[in-house]
Coordinates of C-alpha atoms in Angstrom, one line a residue:
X3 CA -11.1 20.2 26.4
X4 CA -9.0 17.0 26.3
X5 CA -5.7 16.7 24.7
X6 CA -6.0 16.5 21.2
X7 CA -3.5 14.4 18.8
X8 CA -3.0 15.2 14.9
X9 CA -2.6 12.9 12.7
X10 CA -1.3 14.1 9.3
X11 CA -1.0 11.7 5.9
X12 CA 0.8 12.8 3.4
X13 CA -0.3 11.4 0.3
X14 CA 1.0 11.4 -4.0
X15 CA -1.5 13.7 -4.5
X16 CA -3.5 15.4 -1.2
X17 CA -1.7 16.2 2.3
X18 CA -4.5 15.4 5.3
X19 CA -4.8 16.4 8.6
X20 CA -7.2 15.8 11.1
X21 CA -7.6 16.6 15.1
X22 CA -8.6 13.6 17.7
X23 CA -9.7 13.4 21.0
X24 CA -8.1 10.1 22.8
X25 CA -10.9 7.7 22.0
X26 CA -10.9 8.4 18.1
X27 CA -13.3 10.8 17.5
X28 CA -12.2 13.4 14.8
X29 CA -12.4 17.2 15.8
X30 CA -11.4 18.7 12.9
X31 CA -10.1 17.7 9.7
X32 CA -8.3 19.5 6.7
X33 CA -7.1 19.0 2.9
X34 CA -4.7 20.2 0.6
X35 CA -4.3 18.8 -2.7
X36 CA -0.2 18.5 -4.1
X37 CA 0.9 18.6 -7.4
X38 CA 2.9 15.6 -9.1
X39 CA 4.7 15.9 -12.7
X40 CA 4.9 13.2 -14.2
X41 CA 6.8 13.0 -18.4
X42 CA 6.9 10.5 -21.0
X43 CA 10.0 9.2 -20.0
X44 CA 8.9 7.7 -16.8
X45 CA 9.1 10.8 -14.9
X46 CA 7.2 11.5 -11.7
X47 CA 8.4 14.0 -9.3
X48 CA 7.3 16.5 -6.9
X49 CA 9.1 19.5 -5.9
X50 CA 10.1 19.3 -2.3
X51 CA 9.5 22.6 -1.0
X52 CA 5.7 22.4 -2.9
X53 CA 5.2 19.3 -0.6
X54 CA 6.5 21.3 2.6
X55 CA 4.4 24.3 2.1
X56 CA 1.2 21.8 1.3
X57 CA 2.1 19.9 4.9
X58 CA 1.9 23.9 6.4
X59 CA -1.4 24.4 4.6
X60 CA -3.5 21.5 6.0
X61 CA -1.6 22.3 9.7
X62 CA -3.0 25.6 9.4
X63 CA -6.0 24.6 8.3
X64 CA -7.2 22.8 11.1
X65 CA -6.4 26.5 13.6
X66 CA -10.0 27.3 13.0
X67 CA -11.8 24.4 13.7
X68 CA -10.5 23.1 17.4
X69 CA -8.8 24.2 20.5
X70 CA -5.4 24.4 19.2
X71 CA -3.8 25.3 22.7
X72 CA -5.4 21.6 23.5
X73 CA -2.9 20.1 20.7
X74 CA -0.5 17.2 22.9
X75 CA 1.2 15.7 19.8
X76 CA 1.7 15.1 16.2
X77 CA 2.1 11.8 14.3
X78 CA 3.1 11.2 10.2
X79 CA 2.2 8.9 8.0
X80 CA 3.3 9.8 3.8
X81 CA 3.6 8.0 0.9
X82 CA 7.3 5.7 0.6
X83 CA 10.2 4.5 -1.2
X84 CA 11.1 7.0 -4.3
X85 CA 14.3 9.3 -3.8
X86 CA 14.5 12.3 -1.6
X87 CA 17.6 14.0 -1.0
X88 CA 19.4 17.3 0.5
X89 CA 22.4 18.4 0.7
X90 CA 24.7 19.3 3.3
X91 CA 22.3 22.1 4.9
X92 CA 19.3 20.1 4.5
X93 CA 18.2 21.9 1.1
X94 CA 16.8 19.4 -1.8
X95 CA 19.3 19.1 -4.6
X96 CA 16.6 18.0 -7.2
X97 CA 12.8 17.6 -7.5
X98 CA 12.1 14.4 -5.4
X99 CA 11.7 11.1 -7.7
X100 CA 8.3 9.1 -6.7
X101 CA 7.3 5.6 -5.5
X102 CA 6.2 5.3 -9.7
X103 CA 9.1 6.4 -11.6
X104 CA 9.9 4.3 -14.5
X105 CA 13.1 5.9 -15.0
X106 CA 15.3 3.1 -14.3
X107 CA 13.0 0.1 -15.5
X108 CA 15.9 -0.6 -17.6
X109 CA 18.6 -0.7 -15.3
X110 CA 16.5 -2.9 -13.0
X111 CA 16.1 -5.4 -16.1
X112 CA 19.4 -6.0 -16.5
X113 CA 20.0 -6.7 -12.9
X114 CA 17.5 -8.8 -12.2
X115 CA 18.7 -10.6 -15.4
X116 CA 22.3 -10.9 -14.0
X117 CA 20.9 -12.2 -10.8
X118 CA 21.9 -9.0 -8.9
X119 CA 18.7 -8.5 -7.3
X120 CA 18.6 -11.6 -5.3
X121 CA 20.2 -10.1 -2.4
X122 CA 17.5 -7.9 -2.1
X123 CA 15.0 -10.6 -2.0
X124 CA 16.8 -12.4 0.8
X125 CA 17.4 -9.1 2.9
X126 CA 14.4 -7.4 3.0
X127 CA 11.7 -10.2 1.3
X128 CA 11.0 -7.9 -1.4
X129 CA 10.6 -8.0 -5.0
X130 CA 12.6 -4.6 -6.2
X131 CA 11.2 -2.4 -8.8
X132 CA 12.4 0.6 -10.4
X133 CA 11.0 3.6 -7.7
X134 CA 13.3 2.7 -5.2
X135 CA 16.2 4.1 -3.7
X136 CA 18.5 2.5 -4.5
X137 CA 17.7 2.1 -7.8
X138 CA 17.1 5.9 -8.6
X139 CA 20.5 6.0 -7.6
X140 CA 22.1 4.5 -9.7
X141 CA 20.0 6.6 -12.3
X142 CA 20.8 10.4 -10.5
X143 CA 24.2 9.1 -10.3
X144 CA 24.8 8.2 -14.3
X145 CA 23.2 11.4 -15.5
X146 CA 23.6 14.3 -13.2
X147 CA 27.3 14.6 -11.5
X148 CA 26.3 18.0 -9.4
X149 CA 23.2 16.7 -8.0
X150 CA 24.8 13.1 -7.1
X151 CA 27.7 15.0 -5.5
X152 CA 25.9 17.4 -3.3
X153 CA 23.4 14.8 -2.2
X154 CA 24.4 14.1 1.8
X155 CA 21.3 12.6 3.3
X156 CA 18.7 10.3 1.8
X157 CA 15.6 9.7 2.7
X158 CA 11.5 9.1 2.4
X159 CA 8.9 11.4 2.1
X160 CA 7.8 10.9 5.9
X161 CA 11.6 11.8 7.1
X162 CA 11.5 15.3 5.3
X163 CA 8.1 16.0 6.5
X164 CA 9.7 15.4 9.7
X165 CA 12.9 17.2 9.5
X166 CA 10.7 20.2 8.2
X167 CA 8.4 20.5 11.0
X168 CA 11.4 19.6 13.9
X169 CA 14.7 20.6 11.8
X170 CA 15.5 16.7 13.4
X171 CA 16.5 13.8 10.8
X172 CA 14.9 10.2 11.5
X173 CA 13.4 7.5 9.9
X174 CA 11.6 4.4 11.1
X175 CA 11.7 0.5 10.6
X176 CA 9.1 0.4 7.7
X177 CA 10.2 3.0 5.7
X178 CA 14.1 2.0 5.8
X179 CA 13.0 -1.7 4.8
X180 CA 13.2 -1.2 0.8
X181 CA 15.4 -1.9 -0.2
X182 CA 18.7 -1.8 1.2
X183 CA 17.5 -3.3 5.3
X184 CA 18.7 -6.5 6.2
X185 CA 15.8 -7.9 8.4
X186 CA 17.6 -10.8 10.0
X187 CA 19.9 -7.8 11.6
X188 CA 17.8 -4.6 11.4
X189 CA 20.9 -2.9 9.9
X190 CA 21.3 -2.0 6.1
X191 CA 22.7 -4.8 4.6
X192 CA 26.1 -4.8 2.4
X193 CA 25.6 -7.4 0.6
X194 CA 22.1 -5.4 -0.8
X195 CA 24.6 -2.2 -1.0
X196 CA 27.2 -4.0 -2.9
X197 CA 24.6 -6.2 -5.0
X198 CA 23.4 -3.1 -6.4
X199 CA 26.8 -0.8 -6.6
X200 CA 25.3 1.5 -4.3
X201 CA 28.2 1.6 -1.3
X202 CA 28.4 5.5 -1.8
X203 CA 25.2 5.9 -0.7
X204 CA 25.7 3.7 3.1
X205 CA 26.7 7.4 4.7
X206 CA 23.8 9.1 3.5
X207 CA 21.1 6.3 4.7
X208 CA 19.5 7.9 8.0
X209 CA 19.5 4.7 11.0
X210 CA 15.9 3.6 11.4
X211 CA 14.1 3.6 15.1
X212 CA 10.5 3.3 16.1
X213 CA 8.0 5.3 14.9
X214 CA 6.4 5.9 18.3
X215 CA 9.5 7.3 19.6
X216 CA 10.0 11.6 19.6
X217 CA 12.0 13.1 16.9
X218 CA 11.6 16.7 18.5
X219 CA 9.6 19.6 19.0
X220 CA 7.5 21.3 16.3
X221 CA 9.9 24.7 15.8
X222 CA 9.0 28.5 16.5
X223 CA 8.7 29.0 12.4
X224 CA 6.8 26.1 11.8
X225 CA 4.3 27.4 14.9
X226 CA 3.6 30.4 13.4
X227 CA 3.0 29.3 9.5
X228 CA 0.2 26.8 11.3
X229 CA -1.0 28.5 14.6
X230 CA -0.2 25.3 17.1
X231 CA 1.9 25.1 19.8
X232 CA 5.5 25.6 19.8
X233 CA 7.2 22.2 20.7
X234 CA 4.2 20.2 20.5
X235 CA 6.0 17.0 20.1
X236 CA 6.6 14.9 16.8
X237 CA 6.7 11.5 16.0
X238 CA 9.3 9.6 13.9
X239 CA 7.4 9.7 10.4
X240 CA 6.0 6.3 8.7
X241 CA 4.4 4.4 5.9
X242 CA 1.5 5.3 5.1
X243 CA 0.4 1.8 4.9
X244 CA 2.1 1.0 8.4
X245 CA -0.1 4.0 9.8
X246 CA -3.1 1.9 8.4
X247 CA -2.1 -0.9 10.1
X248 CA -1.5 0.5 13.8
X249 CA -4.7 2.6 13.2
X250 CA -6.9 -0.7 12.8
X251 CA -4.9 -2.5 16.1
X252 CA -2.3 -4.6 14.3
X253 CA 0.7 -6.1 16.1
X254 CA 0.5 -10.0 16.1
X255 CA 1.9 -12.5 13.4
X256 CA -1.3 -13.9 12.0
X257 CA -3.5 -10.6 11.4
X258 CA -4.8 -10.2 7.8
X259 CA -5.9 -7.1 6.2
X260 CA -6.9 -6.2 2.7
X261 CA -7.7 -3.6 1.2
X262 CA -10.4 -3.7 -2.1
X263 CA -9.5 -0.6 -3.6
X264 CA -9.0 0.0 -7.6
X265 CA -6.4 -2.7 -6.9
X266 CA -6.3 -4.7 -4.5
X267 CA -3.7 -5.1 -1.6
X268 CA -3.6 -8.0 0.9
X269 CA -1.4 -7.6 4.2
X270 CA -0.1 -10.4 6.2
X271 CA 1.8 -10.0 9.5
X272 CA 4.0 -12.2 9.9
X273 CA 7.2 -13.1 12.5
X274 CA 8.5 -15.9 10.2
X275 CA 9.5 -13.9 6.4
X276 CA 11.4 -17.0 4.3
X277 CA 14.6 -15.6 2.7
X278 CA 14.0 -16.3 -1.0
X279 CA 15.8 -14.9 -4.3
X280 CA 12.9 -14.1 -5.3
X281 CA 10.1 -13.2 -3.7
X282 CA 6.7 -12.2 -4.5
X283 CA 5.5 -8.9 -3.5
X284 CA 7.2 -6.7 -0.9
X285 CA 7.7 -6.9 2.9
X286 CA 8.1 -3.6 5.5
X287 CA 8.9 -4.0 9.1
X288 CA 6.1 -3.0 11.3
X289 CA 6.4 0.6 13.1
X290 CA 7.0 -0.8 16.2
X291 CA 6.6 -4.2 17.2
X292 CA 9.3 -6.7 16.3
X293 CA 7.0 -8.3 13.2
X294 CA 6.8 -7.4 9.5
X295 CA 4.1 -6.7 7.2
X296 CA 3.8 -8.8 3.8
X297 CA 2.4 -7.0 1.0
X298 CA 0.7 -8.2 -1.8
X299 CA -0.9 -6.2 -4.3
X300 CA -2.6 -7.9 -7.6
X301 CA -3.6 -5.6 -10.0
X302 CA -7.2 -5.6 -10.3
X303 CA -9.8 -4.7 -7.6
X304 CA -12.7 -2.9 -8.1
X305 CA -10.9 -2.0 -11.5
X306 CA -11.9 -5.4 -12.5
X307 CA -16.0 -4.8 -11.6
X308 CA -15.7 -1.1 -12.7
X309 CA -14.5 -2.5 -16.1
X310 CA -17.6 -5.4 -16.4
X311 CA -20.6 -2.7 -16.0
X312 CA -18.9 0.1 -18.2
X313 CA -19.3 -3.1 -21.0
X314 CA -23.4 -2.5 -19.9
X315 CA -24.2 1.1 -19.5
X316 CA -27.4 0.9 -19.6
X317 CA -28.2 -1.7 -17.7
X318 CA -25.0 -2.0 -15.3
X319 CA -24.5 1.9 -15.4
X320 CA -25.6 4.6 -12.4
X321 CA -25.2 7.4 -10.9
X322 CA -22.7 6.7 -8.3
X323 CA -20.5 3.6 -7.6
X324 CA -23.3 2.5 -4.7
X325 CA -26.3 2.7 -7.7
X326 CA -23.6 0.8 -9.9
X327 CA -23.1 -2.0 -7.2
X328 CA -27.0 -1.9 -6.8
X329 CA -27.6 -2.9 -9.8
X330 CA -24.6 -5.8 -10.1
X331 CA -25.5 -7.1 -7.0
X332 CA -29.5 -7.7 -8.3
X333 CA -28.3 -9.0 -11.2
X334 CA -25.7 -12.0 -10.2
X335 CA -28.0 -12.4 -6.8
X336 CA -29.1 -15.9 -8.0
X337 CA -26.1 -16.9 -9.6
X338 CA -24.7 -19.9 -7.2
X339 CA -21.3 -20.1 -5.7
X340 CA -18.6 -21.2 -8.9
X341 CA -21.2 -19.0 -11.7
X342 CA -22.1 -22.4 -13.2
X343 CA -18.2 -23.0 -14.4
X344 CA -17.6 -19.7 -15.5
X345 CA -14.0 -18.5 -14.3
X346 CA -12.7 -15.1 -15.1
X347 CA -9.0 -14.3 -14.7
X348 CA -8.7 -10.9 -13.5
X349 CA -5.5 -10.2 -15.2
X350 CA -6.8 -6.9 -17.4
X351 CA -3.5 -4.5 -16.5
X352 CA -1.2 -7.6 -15.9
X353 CA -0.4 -9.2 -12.9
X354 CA 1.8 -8.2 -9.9
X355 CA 1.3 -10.9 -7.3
X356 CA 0.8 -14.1 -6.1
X357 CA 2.8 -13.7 -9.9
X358 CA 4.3 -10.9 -11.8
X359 CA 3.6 -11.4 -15.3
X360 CA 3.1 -7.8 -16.6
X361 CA 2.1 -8.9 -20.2
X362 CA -0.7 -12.0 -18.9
X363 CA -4.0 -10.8 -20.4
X364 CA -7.4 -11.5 -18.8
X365 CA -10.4 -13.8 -20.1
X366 CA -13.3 -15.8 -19.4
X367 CA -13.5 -19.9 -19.5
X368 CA -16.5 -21.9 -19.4
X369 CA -18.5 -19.5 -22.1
X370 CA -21.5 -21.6 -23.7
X371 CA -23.9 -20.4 -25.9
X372 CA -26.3 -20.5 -22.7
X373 CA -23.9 -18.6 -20.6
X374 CA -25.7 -15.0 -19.2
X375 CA -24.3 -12.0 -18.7
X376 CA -25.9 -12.8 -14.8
X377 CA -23.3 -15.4 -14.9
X378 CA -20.4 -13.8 -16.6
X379 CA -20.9 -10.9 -13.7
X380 CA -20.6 -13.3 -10.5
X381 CA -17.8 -14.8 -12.2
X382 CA -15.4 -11.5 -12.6
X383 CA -16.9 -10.4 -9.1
X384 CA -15.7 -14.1 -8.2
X385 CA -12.4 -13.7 -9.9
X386 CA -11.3 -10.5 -8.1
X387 CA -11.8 -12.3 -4.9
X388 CA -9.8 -15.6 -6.5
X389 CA -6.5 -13.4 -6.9
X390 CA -7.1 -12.5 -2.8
X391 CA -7.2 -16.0 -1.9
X392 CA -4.0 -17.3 -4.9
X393 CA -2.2 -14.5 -2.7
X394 CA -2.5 -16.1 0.7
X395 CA -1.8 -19.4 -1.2
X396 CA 1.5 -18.4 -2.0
X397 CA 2.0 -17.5 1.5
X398 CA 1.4 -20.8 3.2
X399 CA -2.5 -21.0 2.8
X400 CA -6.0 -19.6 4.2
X401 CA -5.9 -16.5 6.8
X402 CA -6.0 -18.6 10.3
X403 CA -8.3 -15.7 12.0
X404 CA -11.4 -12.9 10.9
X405 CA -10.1 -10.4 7.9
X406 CA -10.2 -6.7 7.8
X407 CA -11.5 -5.6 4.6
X408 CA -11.0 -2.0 3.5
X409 CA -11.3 0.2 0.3
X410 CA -14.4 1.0 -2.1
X411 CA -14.8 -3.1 -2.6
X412 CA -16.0 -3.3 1.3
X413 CA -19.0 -0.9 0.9
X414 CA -19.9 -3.7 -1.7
X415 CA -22.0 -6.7 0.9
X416 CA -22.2 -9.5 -1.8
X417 CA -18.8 -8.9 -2.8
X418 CA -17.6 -8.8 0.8
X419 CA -19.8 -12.3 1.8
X420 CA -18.3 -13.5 -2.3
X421 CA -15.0 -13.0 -0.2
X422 CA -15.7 -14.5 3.0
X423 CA -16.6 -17.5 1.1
X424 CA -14.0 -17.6 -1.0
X425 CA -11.4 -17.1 2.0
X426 CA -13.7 -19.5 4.3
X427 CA -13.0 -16.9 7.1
X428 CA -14.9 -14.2 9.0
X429 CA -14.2 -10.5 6.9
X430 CA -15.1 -7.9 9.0
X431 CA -15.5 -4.5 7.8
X432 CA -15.9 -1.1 9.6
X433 CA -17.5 2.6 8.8
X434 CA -14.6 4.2 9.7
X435 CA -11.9 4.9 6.8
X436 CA -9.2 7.2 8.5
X437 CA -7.4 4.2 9.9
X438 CA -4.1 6.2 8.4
X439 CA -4.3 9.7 9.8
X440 CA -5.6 7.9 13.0
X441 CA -2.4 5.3 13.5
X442 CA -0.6 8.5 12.3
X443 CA -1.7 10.2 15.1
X444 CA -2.0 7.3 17.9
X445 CA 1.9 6.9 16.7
X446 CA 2.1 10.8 17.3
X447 CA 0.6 10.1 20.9
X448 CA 2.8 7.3 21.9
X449 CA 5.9 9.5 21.0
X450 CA 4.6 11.9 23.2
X451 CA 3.9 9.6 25.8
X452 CA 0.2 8.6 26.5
X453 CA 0.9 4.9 25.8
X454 CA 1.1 1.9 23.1
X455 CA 0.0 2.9 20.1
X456 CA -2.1 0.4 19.3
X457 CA -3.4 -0.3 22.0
X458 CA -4.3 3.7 22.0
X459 CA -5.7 2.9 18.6
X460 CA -8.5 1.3 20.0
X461 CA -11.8 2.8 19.1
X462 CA -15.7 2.2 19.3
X463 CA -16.3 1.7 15.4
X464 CA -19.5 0.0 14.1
X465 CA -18.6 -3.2 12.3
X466 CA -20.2 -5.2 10.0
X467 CA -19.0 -9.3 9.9
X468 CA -19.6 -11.6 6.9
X469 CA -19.2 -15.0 8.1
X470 CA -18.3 -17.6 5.4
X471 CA -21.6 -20.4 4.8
X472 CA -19.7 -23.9 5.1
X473 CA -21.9 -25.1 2.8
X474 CA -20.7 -22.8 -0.2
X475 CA -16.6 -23.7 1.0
X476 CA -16.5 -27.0 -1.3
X477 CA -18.2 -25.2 -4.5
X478 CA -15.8 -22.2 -3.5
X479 CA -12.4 -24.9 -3.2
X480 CA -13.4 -26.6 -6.9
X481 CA -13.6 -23.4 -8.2
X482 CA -10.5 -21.9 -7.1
X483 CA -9.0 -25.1 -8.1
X484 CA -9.9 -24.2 -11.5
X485 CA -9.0 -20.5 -11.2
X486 CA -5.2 -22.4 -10.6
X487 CA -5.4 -24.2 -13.3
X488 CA -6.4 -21.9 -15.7
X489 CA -4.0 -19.2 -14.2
X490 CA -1.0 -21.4 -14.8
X491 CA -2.1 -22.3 -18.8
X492 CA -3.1 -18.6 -18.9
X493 CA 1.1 -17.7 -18.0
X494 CA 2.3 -20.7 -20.1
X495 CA 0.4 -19.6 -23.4
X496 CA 1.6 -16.4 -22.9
X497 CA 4.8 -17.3 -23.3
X498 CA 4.3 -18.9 -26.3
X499 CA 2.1 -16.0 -27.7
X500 CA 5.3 -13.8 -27.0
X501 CA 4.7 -10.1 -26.0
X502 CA 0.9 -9.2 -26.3
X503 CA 0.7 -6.2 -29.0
X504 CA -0.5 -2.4 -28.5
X505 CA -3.8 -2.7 -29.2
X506 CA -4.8 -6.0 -27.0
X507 CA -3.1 -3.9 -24.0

């Protein structure tokens, strides 16, 4: 047999691993689900040693299912930002703090208030928010001397995954960028350290390099808790969502992909990031090519649909999310482009970009006593697809070439050729959806030597394109004119409702 590369992703709440053959085709794959606690306070930790032992688990679990003398090299891909630490002998010094803890919401208020954040904005183009480094930090620091004093080394999930499968410390371009990396010099930044009191912590930040470069050699222990090969070599761990984009051949300014999830995520690569106070959304260097990756993420996806036919169980309900979309689709088929001047803002859990307004409340515009539920459905499925295209707006206007579309939402065919239209651009969707643990491992094999990553990344996927109809482009402009519109009233009455109360959250 050929070499075989492993990708493995480790996620918030599962660990995967899977087995390739150069080409793409998956030899074996394993699972293991983690364990996050999460508290009232804000709280959401995992226990770094749990997370180890998991990463062991699905290694080992791919022993009986492939050749594992045939194993060539090992990529990573995990979940980012948060705060994990060790001390000086590499042992954690408290459970790690998550991507999602709330803990220092506060702090970050009054920051942002005193205009402390705008450093980071014109660094590293991102918008801070409170399950960062940097500003966990500043949390650990206020409330818990000994672990603050015996922390020595700071890092992401990816870089202990790393350091426990090599003993080697390292840490790549996209998971340094938040928030504390200067892009314009690829260096962290003081004026970022200093903007947010965290100078202490410039000694304990590991230097970033490429993720398709070796950090070392899996270790004797770690060989015999998984059954592969002694020194196999390891890649410099990544984002998970930087994985993603090697996996599905990204590398030039201009490349768009989005994925339709329960929210919704559009990615822009991009070679020419404005510095601005503040930014929307948040902005990672790519893995390895001199480029970054913009990230917008509005609140509602799918959420947005899955929230419409739960008002209509009986008619709207299913089985499964395909019987579900089955029966949307046949009833908004012959609603035309623009739902007859219904608009829905999608805004049901807030909104976190082309905006952030976390108290904006959704609603419908254009109801008449005539209005059909047909009508009301195109119209949220229309509104989802609205927030996409506000997104790229923001960002200078229309994707110039084809979109990759990803997530639940792209199993969805009227919803994907809703969004070509909308976007007046090719989407172009594919069967596969490993795109992670396979970047994770092309990364893996370009460490170990076999080439470009992307370029290795390169696979024989069916693809399905949905090309926009130029003659539904003017409806589709008018109506996303009025989306604007009403967007911008929606955010000004807000602010003269004041604070929505509990029960209309």
């Amino acid at each position: 047999m050929s070499a075989l590369w492993i990708g493995l992703d480790v996620g918030t709440t599962t660990v995967k691993a899977a087995a390739y053959a150069p080409g793409g085709v998956c030899i074996a794959e394993s699972a293991v689900a983690g364990e996050v606690k999460q508290g009232s306070g804000g709280e959401s930790e995992q226990d770094m040693a749990s997370v180890r032992a998991c990463v062991m688990h699905a290694l080992a679990g791919l022993g009986g299912k492939m050749d594992v003398a045939s194993v060539a090299s090992l990529g990573i891909a995990a979940q980012g930002d948060g705060f994990w630490a060790v001390d000086a002998d590499g042992a954690p010094v408290a459970p790690a703090m998550l991507w999602n803890d709330t803990r220092a919401a506060a702090d970050l208020g009054a920051l942002a208030d005193g205009g402390a954040t705008a450093a980071i904005g014109r660094g590293c183009h991102t918008a801070l928010w409170a399950g960062t480094s940097g500003m966990l930090w500043r949390w650990l620091r206020a409330r818990d001397d000994d672990a603050a004093g015996r922390t020595a080394r700071v890092m992401t999930c990816a870089d202990w995954v790393g350091h426990s499968l090599t003993g080697e410390w390292a840490t790549d371009w996209s998971n340094a960028s938040i928030p504390f990396l200067d892009f314009a010099t690829r260096s962290y930044g003081e004026a970022q350290l200093e903007a947010l009191d965290c100078r202490d912590l410039a000694d304990k930040l590991i230097p970033p390099r490429s993720a398709a470069t070796r950090l070392g050699g899996l270790t004797a222990d770690v060989a015999k808790a998984t059954g592969l090969p002694e020194g196999i070599p390891v890649s410099v761990g990544t984002l998970d969502l930087s994985a993603m984009i090697v996996g599905m051949c990204m590398d030039r300014p201009g490349q768009t992909m989005m994925i339709m999830g329960t929210t919704a995520v559009v990615n822009v690569l991009s070679d020419s990031l404005v510095p601005e106070d503040e930014p929307v959304g948040a902005a990672v260097l790519h893995p390895t090519a001199e480029i970054a990756i913009k990230v917008l993420a509005p609140t509602s996806g799918a959420s947005a649909i899955d929230w419409f036919t739960r008002l209509h169980p009986r008619t709207l309900g299913g089985q499964g999310a395909g019987e579900v979309a089955e029966r949307l689709n046949a009833l908004v088929a012959d609603v035309p482009p623009g739902a007859n001047g219904v608009t829905f803002l999608p805004y049901l859990s807030g909104e976190r970009a082309p905006f952030v307004a976390s108290d904006i409340r959704a609603g419908f515009h254009g109801l008449a006593a005539a209005t059909s539920r047909a009508e009301m459905g195109r119209a949220v499925m229309e509104g989802a697809a609205f927030s996409l295209r506000h997104c790229f707006v923001s960002q200078g206007g229309l994707p110039p070439e084809p979109v990759q579309l990803s997530g639940g939402g792209s199993r969805n065919a009227i919803w994907c050729q809703i969004i070509a239209d909308i976007m007046q651009q090719a989407v172009v969707v594919s069967d596969a959806s490993d795109q992670g643990l396979w970047g994770a491992a092309c990364l893996g094999a370009g460490a170990a030597g076999f080439g470009d990553p992307v370029m290795l990344a390169r696979r024989a996927e069916d693809h399905v394109t949905y090309r926009p109809d130029p003659t539904n482009g003017p409806l589709y402009d008018r109506a996303f004119a009025r989306y604007q519109v009403l967007s911008d009233a929606a955010r000004a009455v807000r602010a003269k409702l004041g604070a929505p109360e509990e029960h209309d959250g």
